[in-house]
Amino acid sequence: MTAHLSETLTLLLVEDDDGDAFLVEELLQEAAAPPRIFRARSLQEARTKLTPGIQCVLVDLSLPDATRLEALEEVLAMAPHAAVLVLTGLRDAHVGVAAVSAGAQDYLVKQDIDAPLLTRAIRYAMERKRADQTQLRLVQAELIAKENARTQRGLLPSPLLTSDAIEHLTRYLPGSGGTLAGDFLDAVQTPDGAFHVVVGDVCGHGPDEAALGVALRIAWRTLVLAGQTGGTLLRTLDTLLRAERKAPEIFTTLCTATIAPDLRSARMRVVGHPPPVLVRDGTVEVLEGGPSGPPLGIFPDAEWSVIDVPLGDKWSIMFYTDGLIEAAVGDRDELLGVDGLVGLVREHGAVDLDRLIRHAGTLSDDLAVVVVSRRTA
């Protein structure tokens, strides 16, 4: 009877007994696709031959420099990518069971081995290893998703708005890589009736940047509720950023606005950030006046100027991170840009957030958007 292996494998046989090694090698030659076999006579020799190219390891548990499960533990640590089958003697069958519990995919009793059994055991071990790795990836993905969701709840808080005079809409989307980054947003109404909004972006991607974004967002909310909305707020955020960042080159851009209680004007600071898009009495424009100053974390003595913006009776303001204007559009994957964004808003006649994001293009970076509008009767 001819044995069958589902693919040509690279296999390492860790066996000090020449007779047993010869038997295993001869049996494997009967397979339809005989594997490439490397042999090690000791655990020390196996260390030099356990490369990433080894897909399966057959290991004897009675080696000259390791015994019983010690040998298995060493092999599992050295080759986490490979399927592992344990070879035992007839008297050590119970050790084989313990080996499977310790992480081996299967065990074989040397006296019972024949060609079909050996090739079938290798094939099944490979499939079990693939299944184990798939399950591990699923568990890891689930854990990452839970961590991202937990962090995202910090990035996307419930706005503290006590009046219904303002309509407040937000969207937060990961870029094409799906990795959570440091974009953050928030909105707060203070007892004097003023509305405060922030959208920010910590440079870089990953959990450290996301955590830093959460810290900055919470600090912004705390400072606003404590009555600090001017230069003191930005200087405090700058100090916090420098204390919490993992590397000195990490900086943060943001746009923060305070809308007056009568809803007819706003004071904004554009801190190295893309300018907001304004819709006032049917006219779509980008905020003029240039940036208020550099991003946080660049210059220790930076100052940020105020941009006073008249709003009128009917208006909407869109704050966003650069993931929106860096979306790839068209066949040539050109960036949308600020002008393209303004053009889309004009084309739609208003800030239709979902439609706007859908038509913006392919996101390569995280995207955070806040739209605040004065409700009309």
PDB file of C-alpha atoms in Angstrom, residues 19-269:
ATOM      1  CA  GLY A  19      18.339   2.091  13.547  1.00  0.00           C
ATOM      2  CA  ASP A  20      15.150   3.951  14.478  1.00  0.00           C
ATOM      3  CA  ALA A  21      16.163   6.898  12.299  1.00  0.00           C
ATOM      4  CA  PHE A  22      16.828   4.604   9.320  1.00  0.00           C
ATOM      5  CA  LEU A  23      13.397   2.971   9.763  1.00  0.00           C
ATOM      6  CA  VAL A  24      11.570   6.327   9.800  1.00  0.00           C
ATOM      7  CA  GLU A  25      13.472   7.565   6.743  1.00  0.00           C
ATOM      8  CA  GLU A  26      12.744   4.361   4.800  1.00  0.00           C
ATOM      9  CA  LEU A  27       9.042   4.456   5.629  1.00  0.00           C
ATOM     10  CA  LEU A  28       8.771   8.066   4.513  1.00  0.00           C
ATOM     11  CA  GLN A  29      10.339   7.229   1.172  1.00  0.00           C
ATOM     12  CA  GLU A  30       7.188   5.229   0.411  1.00  0.00           C
ATOM     13  CA  ALA A  31       5.086   8.378   0.413  1.00  0.00           C
ATOM     14  CA  ALA A  32       3.774   9.668  -2.915  1.00  0.00           C
ATOM     15  CA  ALA A  33       5.714  12.898  -2.288  1.00  0.00           C
ATOM     16  CA  PRO A  34       8.621  11.961  -0.001  1.00  0.00           C
ATOM     17  CA  PRO A  35       9.554  14.819   2.344  1.00  0.00           C
ATOM     18  CA  ARG A  36      12.943  16.454   2.600  1.00  0.00           C
ATOM     19  CA  ILE A  37      14.400  15.013   5.785  1.00  0.00           C
ATOM     20  CA  PHE A  38      17.048  16.546   8.004  1.00  0.00           C
ATOM     21  CA  ARG A  39      18.333  14.649  10.994  1.00  0.00           C
ATOM     22  CA  ALA A  40      19.653  15.733  14.370  1.00  0.00           C
ATOM     23  CA  ARG A  41      21.126  13.264  16.870  1.00  0.00           C
ATOM     24  CA  SER A  42      20.762  15.542  19.895  1.00  0.00           C
ATOM     25  CA  LEU A  43      18.827  18.538  21.101  1.00  0.00           C
ATOM     26  CA  GLN A  44      21.920  20.700  20.697  1.00  0.00           C
ATOM     27  CA  GLU A  45      22.232  19.670  17.043  1.00  0.00           C
ATOM     28  CA  ALA A  46      18.501  20.269  16.549  1.00  0.00           C
ATOM     29  CA  ARG A  47      18.967  23.870  17.639  1.00  0.00           C
ATOM     30  CA  THR A  48      21.173  24.512  14.618  1.00  0.00           C
ATOM     31  CA  LYS A  49      18.760  22.865  12.185  1.00  0.00           C
ATOM     32  CA  LEU A  50      15.378  24.149  13.401  1.00  0.00           C
ATOM     33  CA  THR A  51      15.038  26.902  10.807  1.00  0.00           C
ATOM     34  CA  PRO A  52      11.745  28.547   9.746  1.00  0.00           C
ATOM     35  CA  GLY A  53      11.790  26.231   6.721  1.00  0.00           C
ATOM     36  CA  ILE A  54      11.145  23.174   8.916  1.00  0.00           C
ATOM     37  CA  GLN A  55       7.420  22.400   8.751  1.00  0.00           C
ATOM     38  CA  CYS A  56       7.282  19.288  10.911  1.00  0.00           C
ATOM     39  CA  VAL A  57       9.479  17.834  13.661  1.00  0.00           C
ATOM     40  CA  LEU A  58       9.595  14.174  14.735  1.00  0.00           C
ATOM     41  CA  VAL A  59      11.316  14.079  18.108  1.00  0.00           C
ATOM     42  CA  ASP A  60      12.379  11.161  20.267  1.00  0.00           C
ATOM     43  CA  LEU A  61      11.861  11.790  23.973  1.00  0.00           C
ATOM     44  CA  SER A  62      15.008   9.931  24.988  1.00  0.00           C
ATOM     45  CA  LEU A  63      17.894  12.037  23.713  1.00  0.00           C
ATOM     46  CA  PRO A  64      21.419  12.094  25.118  1.00  0.00           C
ATOM     47  CA  ASP A  65      21.138  15.730  26.244  1.00  0.00           C
ATOM     48  CA  ALA A  66      17.428  15.893  27.141  1.00  0.00           C
ATOM     49  CA  THR A  67      14.878  13.444  28.458  1.00  0.00           C
ATOM     50  CA  ARG A  68      11.120  13.034  28.501  1.00  0.00           C
ATOM     51  CA  LEU A  69       9.156  16.241  28.174  1.00  0.00           C
ATOM     52  CA  GLU A  70      12.244  18.416  28.482  1.00  0.00           C
ATOM     53  CA  ALA A  71      13.110  17.618  24.870  1.00  0.00           C
ATOM     54  CA  LEU A  72       9.592  18.426  23.707  1.00  0.00           C
ATOM     55  CA  GLU A  73       9.487  21.732  25.578  1.00  0.00           C
ATOM     56  CA  GLU A  74      12.759  22.773  23.971  1.00  0.00           C
ATOM     57  CA  VAL A  75      11.543  21.866  20.476  1.00  0.00           C
ATOM     58  CA  LEU A  76       8.219  23.672  20.943  1.00  0.00           C
ATOM     59  CA  ALA A  77      10.066  26.779  22.101  1.00  0.00           C
ATOM     60  CA  MET A  78      12.532  26.653  19.200  1.00  0.00           C
ATOM     61  CA  ALA A  79       9.981  25.899  16.467  1.00  0.00           C
ATOM     62  CA  PRO A  80       6.596  27.429  17.343  1.00  0.00           C
ATOM     63  CA  HIS A  81       5.739  27.438  13.636  1.00  0.00           C
ATOM     64  CA  ALA A  82       6.206  23.681  13.105  1.00  0.00           C
ATOM     65  CA  ALA A  83       3.969  20.692  13.740  1.00  0.00           C
ATOM     66  CA  VAL A  84       5.533  18.340  16.311  1.00  0.00           C
ATOM     67  CA  LEU A  85       5.131  14.559  16.578  1.00  0.00           C
ATOM     68  CA  VAL A  86       6.620  12.709  19.504  1.00  0.00           C
ATOM     69  CA  LEU A  87       8.264   9.273  19.111  1.00  0.00           C
ATOM     70  CA  THR A  88       8.062   7.003  22.137  1.00  0.00           C
ATOM     71  CA  GLY A  89       8.960   3.471  23.048  1.00  0.00           C
ATOM     72  CA  LEU A  90       6.311   0.896  23.889  1.00  0.00           C
ATOM     73  CA  ARG A  91       6.835   1.355  27.609  1.00  0.00           C
ATOM     74  CA  ASP A  92       6.518   5.143  27.334  1.00  0.00           C
ATOM     75  CA  ALA A  93       3.123   5.366  25.632  1.00  0.00           C
ATOM     76  CA  HIS A  94       1.760   7.261  28.632  1.00  0.00           C
ATOM     77  CA  VAL A  95       4.472   9.872  28.085  1.00  0.00           C
ATOM     78  CA  GLY A  96       3.118  10.402  24.568  1.00  0.00           C
ATOM     79  CA  VAL A  97      -0.272  11.330  25.995  1.00  0.00           C
ATOM     80  CA  ALA A  98       1.401  13.805  28.314  1.00  0.00           C
ATOM     81  CA  ALA A  99       3.345  15.188  25.346  1.00  0.00           C
ATOM     82  CA  VAL A 100       0.124  15.977  23.462  1.00  0.00           C
ATOM     83  CA  SER A 101      -1.188  17.744  26.545  1.00  0.00           C
ATOM     84  CA  ALA A 102       2.054  19.744  26.641  1.00  0.00           C
ATOM     85  CA  GLY A 103       1.662  20.995  23.049  1.00  0.00           C
ATOM     86  CA  ALA A 104       2.642  18.236  20.604  1.00  0.00           C
ATOM     87  CA  GLN A 105       0.188  17.582  17.779  1.00  0.00           C
ATOM     88  CA  ASP A 106       0.397  13.759  18.150  1.00  0.00           C
ATOM     89  CA  TYR A 107       2.598  10.874  19.309  1.00  0.00           C
ATOM     90  CA  LEU A 108       3.643   7.571  17.758  1.00  0.00           C
ATOM     91  CA  VAL A 109       4.856   4.351  19.403  1.00  0.00           C
ATOM     92  CA  LYS A 110       7.939   3.278  17.450  1.00  0.00           C
ATOM     93  CA  GLN A 111       7.055  -0.421  17.529  1.00  0.00           C
ATOM     94  CA  ASP A 112       3.669   0.283  15.889  1.00  0.00           C
ATOM     95  CA  ILE A 113       4.855   2.500  13.039  1.00  0.00           C
ATOM     96  CA  ASP A 114       4.283   1.536   9.416  1.00  0.00           C
ATOM     97  CA  ALA A 115       4.323   3.716   6.294  1.00  0.00           C
ATOM     98  CA  PRO A 116       0.582   4.503   6.090  1.00  0.00           C
ATOM     99  CA  LEU A 117       0.371   5.267   9.819  1.00  0.00           C
ATOM    100  CA  LEU A 118       3.438   7.498   9.745  1.00  0.00           C
ATOM    101  CA  THR A 119       2.426   9.545   6.712  1.00  0.00           C
ATOM    102  CA  ARG A 120      -1.151   9.853   7.936  1.00  0.00           C
ATOM    103  CA  ALA A 121       0.053  11.002  11.370  1.00  0.00           C
ATOM    104  CA  ILE A 122       2.262  13.654   9.778  1.00  0.00           C
ATOM    105  CA  ARG A 123      -0.572  14.879   7.575  1.00  0.00           C
ATOM    106  CA  TYR A 124      -2.987  15.065  10.506  1.00  0.00           C
ATOM    107  CA  ALA A 125      -0.374  16.801  12.659  1.00  0.00           C
ATOM    108  CA  MET A 126       0.093  19.440   9.978  1.00  0.00           C
ATOM    109  CA  GLU A 127      -3.654  20.025   9.797  1.00  0.00           C
ATOM    110  CA  ARG A 128      -3.926  20.260  13.583  1.00  0.00           C
ATOM    111  CA  LYS A 129      -1.082  22.773  13.626  1.00  0.00           C
ATOM    112  CA  ARG A 130      -2.798  24.881  10.969  1.00  0.00           C
ATOM    113  CA  ALA A 131      -6.042  24.711  12.933  1.00  0.00           C
ATOM    114  CA  ASP A 132      -4.225  25.685  16.143  1.00  0.00           C
ATOM    115  CA  GLN A 133      -2.553  28.644  14.427  1.00  0.00           C
ATOM    116  CA  THR A 134      -5.834  29.749  12.853  1.00  0.00           C
ATOM    117  CA  GLN A 135      -7.541  29.586  16.230  1.00  0.00           C
ATOM    118  CA  LEU A 136      -4.684  31.529  17.796  1.00  0.00           C
ATOM    119  CA  ARG A 137      -4.953  34.229  15.130  1.00  0.00           C
ATOM    120  CA  LEU A 138      -8.702  34.436  15.706  1.00  0.00           C
ATOM    121  CA  VAL A 139      -8.198  34.801  19.444  1.00  0.00           C
ATOM    122  CA  GLN A 140      -5.519  37.435  18.907  1.00  0.00           C
ATOM    123  CA  ALA A 141      -7.738  39.310  16.443  1.00  0.00           C
ATOM    124  CA  GLU A 142     -10.598  39.191  18.922  1.00  0.00           C
ATOM    125  CA  LEU A 143      -8.377  40.534  21.691  1.00  0.00           C
ATOM    126  CA  ILE A 144      -7.096  43.314  19.423  1.00  0.00           C
ATOM    127  CA  ALA A 145     -10.657  44.171  18.414  1.00  0.00           C
ATOM    128  CA  LYS A 146     -11.679  44.376  22.069  1.00  0.00           C
ATOM    129  CA  GLU A 147      -8.689  46.567  22.898  1.00  0.00           C
ATOM    130  CA  ASN A 148      -9.422  48.793  19.904  1.00  0.00           C
ATOM    131  CA  ALA A 149     -13.071  49.047  20.935  1.00  0.00           C
ATOM    132  CA  ARG A 150     -12.054  49.969  24.483  1.00  0.00           C
ATOM    133  CA  THR A 151      -9.640  52.608  23.216  1.00  0.00           C
ATOM    134  CA  GLN A 152     -12.149  53.865  20.677  1.00  0.00           C
ATOM    135  CA  ARG A 153     -14.656  54.470  23.462  1.00  0.00           C
ATOM    136  CA  GLY A 154     -12.054  56.793  24.963  1.00  0.00           C
ATOM    137  CA  LEU A 155     -11.518  58.497  21.611  1.00  0.00           C
ATOM    138  CA  LEU A 156     -15.261  58.780  20.948  1.00  0.00           C
ATOM    139  CA  PRO A 157     -16.886  59.997  24.157  1.00  0.00           C
ATOM    140  CA  SER A 158     -20.496  60.987  24.614  1.00  0.00           C
ATOM    141  CA  PRO A 159     -20.714  64.750  24.088  1.00  0.00           C
ATOM    142  CA  LEU A 160     -21.648  66.852  27.099  1.00  0.00           C
ATOM    143  CA  LEU A 161     -24.328  68.980  25.468  1.00  0.00           C
ATOM    144  CA  THR A 162     -27.256  70.285  27.517  1.00  0.00           C
ATOM    145  CA  SER A 163     -28.980  72.325  24.800  1.00  0.00           C
ATOM    146  CA  ASP A 164     -30.680  71.165  21.618  1.00  0.00           C
ATOM    147  CA  ALA A 165     -29.834  74.399  19.800  1.00  0.00           C
ATOM    148  CA  ILE A 166     -26.816  72.683  18.212  1.00  0.00           C
ATOM    149  CA  GLU A 167     -26.923  69.592  16.017  1.00  0.00           C
ATOM    150  CA  HIS A 168     -23.793  67.501  16.619  1.00  0.00           C
ATOM    151  CA  LEU A 169     -22.680  64.662  14.308  1.00  0.00           C
ATOM    152  CA  THR A 170     -19.491  62.585  14.443  1.00  0.00           C
ATOM    153  CA  ARG A 171     -17.840  59.830  12.443  1.00  0.00           C
ATOM    154  CA  TYR A 172     -14.691  57.834  13.228  1.00  0.00           C
ATOM    155  CA  LEU A 173     -13.294  55.355  10.699  1.00  0.00           C
ATOM    156  CA  PRO A 174     -10.026  53.393  10.640  1.00  0.00           C
ATOM    157  CA  GLY A 175      -7.845  53.639   7.554  1.00  0.00           C
ATOM    158  CA  SER A 176      -7.280  50.833   5.054  1.00  0.00           C
ATOM    159  CA  GLY A 177      -4.868  49.117   7.464  1.00  0.00           C
ATOM    160  CA  GLY A 178      -7.569  48.883  10.104  1.00  0.00           C
ATOM    161  CA  THR A 179      -5.110  49.956  12.792  1.00  0.00           C
ATOM    162  CA  LEU A 180      -6.350  52.300  15.455  1.00  0.00           C
ATOM    163  CA  ALA A 181      -4.422  55.564  15.522  1.00  0.00           C
ATOM    164  CA  GLY A 182      -4.392  58.736  17.594  1.00  0.00           C
ATOM    165  CA  ASP A 183      -7.315  60.678  16.075  1.00  0.00           C
ATOM    166  CA  PHE A 184      -9.631  62.028  18.770  1.00  0.00           C
ATOM    167  CA  LEU A 185     -12.658  64.308  19.109  1.00  0.00           C
ATOM    168  CA  ASP A 186     -14.930  65.766  21.768  1.00  0.00           C
ATOM    169  CA  ALA A 187     -17.657  68.331  22.383  1.00  0.00           C
ATOM    170  CA  VAL A 188     -18.659  70.040  25.631  1.00  0.00           C
ATOM    171  CA  GLN A 189     -21.156  72.736  26.598  1.00  0.00           C
ATOM    172  CA  THR A 190     -20.146  74.836  29.593  1.00  0.00           C
ATOM    173  CA  PRO A 191     -22.581  76.418  32.090  1.00  0.00           C
ATOM    174  CA  ASP A 192     -22.354  79.802  30.320  1.00  0.00           C
ATOM    175  CA  GLY A 193     -24.001  78.206  27.264  1.00  0.00           C
ATOM    176  CA  ALA A 194     -20.887  78.168  25.052  1.00  0.00           C
ATOM    177  CA  PHE A 195     -20.197  75.101  22.881  1.00  0.00           C
ATOM    178  CA  HIS A 196     -16.625  73.770  22.730  1.00  0.00           C
ATOM    179  CA  VAL A 197     -15.355  71.353  20.078  1.00  0.00           C
ATOM    180  CA  VAL A 198     -12.010  69.687  19.444  1.00  0.00           C
ATOM    181  CA  VAL A 199     -10.686  67.365  16.745  1.00  0.00           C
ATOM    182  CA  GLY A 200      -7.074  66.202  17.004  1.00  0.00           C
ATOM    183  CA  ASP A 201      -4.555  63.819  15.509  1.00  0.00           C
ATOM    184  CA  VAL A 202      -1.511  62.290  17.200  1.00  0.00           C
ATOM    185  CA  CYS A 203       1.047  61.432  14.529  1.00  0.00           C
ATOM    186  CA  GLY A 204       1.683  57.736  13.963  1.00  0.00           C
ATOM    187  CA  HIS A 205      -0.358  54.564  14.325  1.00  0.00           C
ATOM    188  CA  GLY A 206      -0.773  51.968  17.021  1.00  0.00           C
ATOM    189  CA  PRO A 207      -1.879  51.525  20.623  1.00  0.00           C
ATOM    190  CA  ASP A 208       0.627  54.011  22.070  1.00  0.00           C
ATOM    191  CA  GLU A 209      -0.618  56.790  19.782  1.00  0.00           C
ATOM    192  CA  ALA A 210      -4.250  55.843  20.455  1.00  0.00           C
ATOM    193  CA  ALA A 211      -3.656  55.916  24.215  1.00  0.00           C
ATOM    194  CA  LEU A 212      -1.976  59.315  23.892  1.00  0.00           C
ATOM    195  CA  GLY A 213      -4.974  60.571  21.920  1.00  0.00           C
ATOM    196  CA  VAL A 214      -7.276  59.436  24.732  1.00  0.00           C
ATOM    197  CA  ALA A 215      -5.103  61.201  27.318  1.00  0.00           C
ATOM    198  CA  LEU A 216      -5.156  64.447  25.344  1.00  0.00           C
ATOM    199  CA  ARG A 217      -8.903  64.227  24.771  1.00  0.00           C
ATOM    200  CA  ILE A 218      -9.626  63.705  28.481  1.00  0.00           C
ATOM    201  CA  ALA A 219      -7.245  66.529  29.410  1.00  0.00           C
ATOM    202  CA  TRP A 220      -8.965  68.860  26.917  1.00  0.00           C
ATOM    203  CA  ARG A 221     -12.397  68.063  28.375  1.00  0.00           C
ATOM    204  CA  THR A 222     -11.158  68.545  31.937  1.00  0.00           C
ATOM    205  CA  LEU A 223      -9.558  71.878  31.146  1.00  0.00           C
ATOM    206  CA  VAL A 224     -12.633  73.161  29.297  1.00  0.00           C
ATOM    207  CA  LEU A 225     -14.904  72.196  32.166  1.00  0.00           C
ATOM    208  CA  ALA A 226     -12.486  73.997  34.501  1.00  0.00           C
ATOM    209  CA  GLY A 227     -12.862  77.180  32.435  1.00  0.00           C
ATOM    210  CA  GLN A 228      -9.543  77.011  30.557  1.00  0.00           C
ATOM    211  CA  THR A 229     -10.189  77.507  26.832  1.00  0.00           C
ATOM    212  CA  GLY A 230      -7.378  79.784  25.618  1.00  0.00           C
ATOM    213  CA  GLY A 231      -3.614  79.666  25.478  1.00  0.00           C
ATOM    214  CA  THR A 232      -3.413  78.002  28.897  1.00  0.00           C
ATOM    215  CA  LEU A 233      -5.332  75.016  27.545  1.00  0.00           C
ATOM    216  CA  LEU A 234      -2.942  74.538  24.615  1.00  0.00           C
ATOM    217  CA  ARG A 235       0.172  75.017  26.736  1.00  0.00           C
ATOM    218  CA  THR A 236      -1.113  72.425  29.206  1.00  0.00           C
ATOM    219  CA  LEU A 237      -1.851  69.964  26.429  1.00  0.00           C
ATOM    220  CA  ASP A 238       1.623  70.594  25.021  1.00  0.00           C
ATOM    221  CA  THR A 239       3.175  69.839  28.423  1.00  0.00           C
ATOM    222  CA  LEU A 240       1.105  66.663  28.747  1.00  0.00           C
ATOM    223  CA  LEU A 241       2.087  65.510  25.270  1.00  0.00           C
ATOM    224  CA  ARG A 242       5.784  65.921  26.003  1.00  0.00           C
ATOM    225  CA  ALA A 243       5.445  64.007  29.272  1.00  0.00           C
ATOM    226  CA  GLU A 244       3.424  61.097  27.854  1.00  0.00           C
ATOM    227  CA  ARG A 245       4.822  60.532  24.348  1.00  0.00           C
ATOM    228  CA  LYS A 246       7.133  57.587  23.703  1.00  0.00           C
ATOM    229  CA  ALA A 247       9.486  59.454  21.382  1.00  0.00           C
ATOM    230  CA  PRO A 248      10.459  63.151  21.056  1.00  0.00           C
ATOM    231  CA  GLU A 249       9.436  63.300  17.388  1.00  0.00           C
ATOM    232  CA  ILE A 250       5.758  62.585  18.165  1.00  0.00           C
ATOM    233  CA  PHE A 251       3.580  65.663  17.722  1.00  0.00           C
ATOM    234  CA  THR A 252      -0.140  66.418  17.677  1.00  0.00           C
ATOM    235  CA  THR A 253      -2.262  68.657  15.495  1.00  0.00           C
ATOM    236  CA  LEU A 254      -5.712  69.820  16.520  1.00  0.00           C
ATOM    237  CA  CYS A 255      -8.450  72.324  15.881  1.00  0.00           C
ATOM    238  CA  THR A 256     -10.437  73.642  18.795  1.00  0.00           C
ATOM    239  CA  ALA A 257     -13.388  76.038  18.696  1.00  0.00           C
ATOM    240  CA  THR A 258     -15.593  77.857  21.177  1.00  0.00           C
ATOM    241  CA  ILE A 259     -18.997  78.829  19.821  1.00  0.00           C
ATOM    242  CA  ALA A 260     -20.516  81.770  21.670  1.00  0.00           C
ATOM    243  CA  PRO A 261     -23.713  81.231  23.701  1.00  0.00           C
ATOM    244  CA  ASP A 262     -25.708  83.304  21.170  1.00  0.00           C
ATOM    245  CA  LEU A 263     -24.428  80.919  18.402  1.00  0.00           C
ATOM    246  CA  ARG A 264     -23.495  83.842  16.138  1.00  0.00           C
ATOM    247  CA  SER A 265     -19.692  83.694  16.394  1.00  0.00           C
ATOM    248  CA  ALA A 266     -16.838  81.351  17.195  1.00  0.00           C
ATOM    249  CA  ARG A 267     -13.239  81.589  18.373  1.00  0.00           C
ATOM    250  CA  MET A 268     -10.979  78.971  16.825  1.00  0.00           C
ATOM    251  CA  ARG A 269      -7.387  77.842  17.097  1.00  0.00           C
TER     252      ARG A 269
END
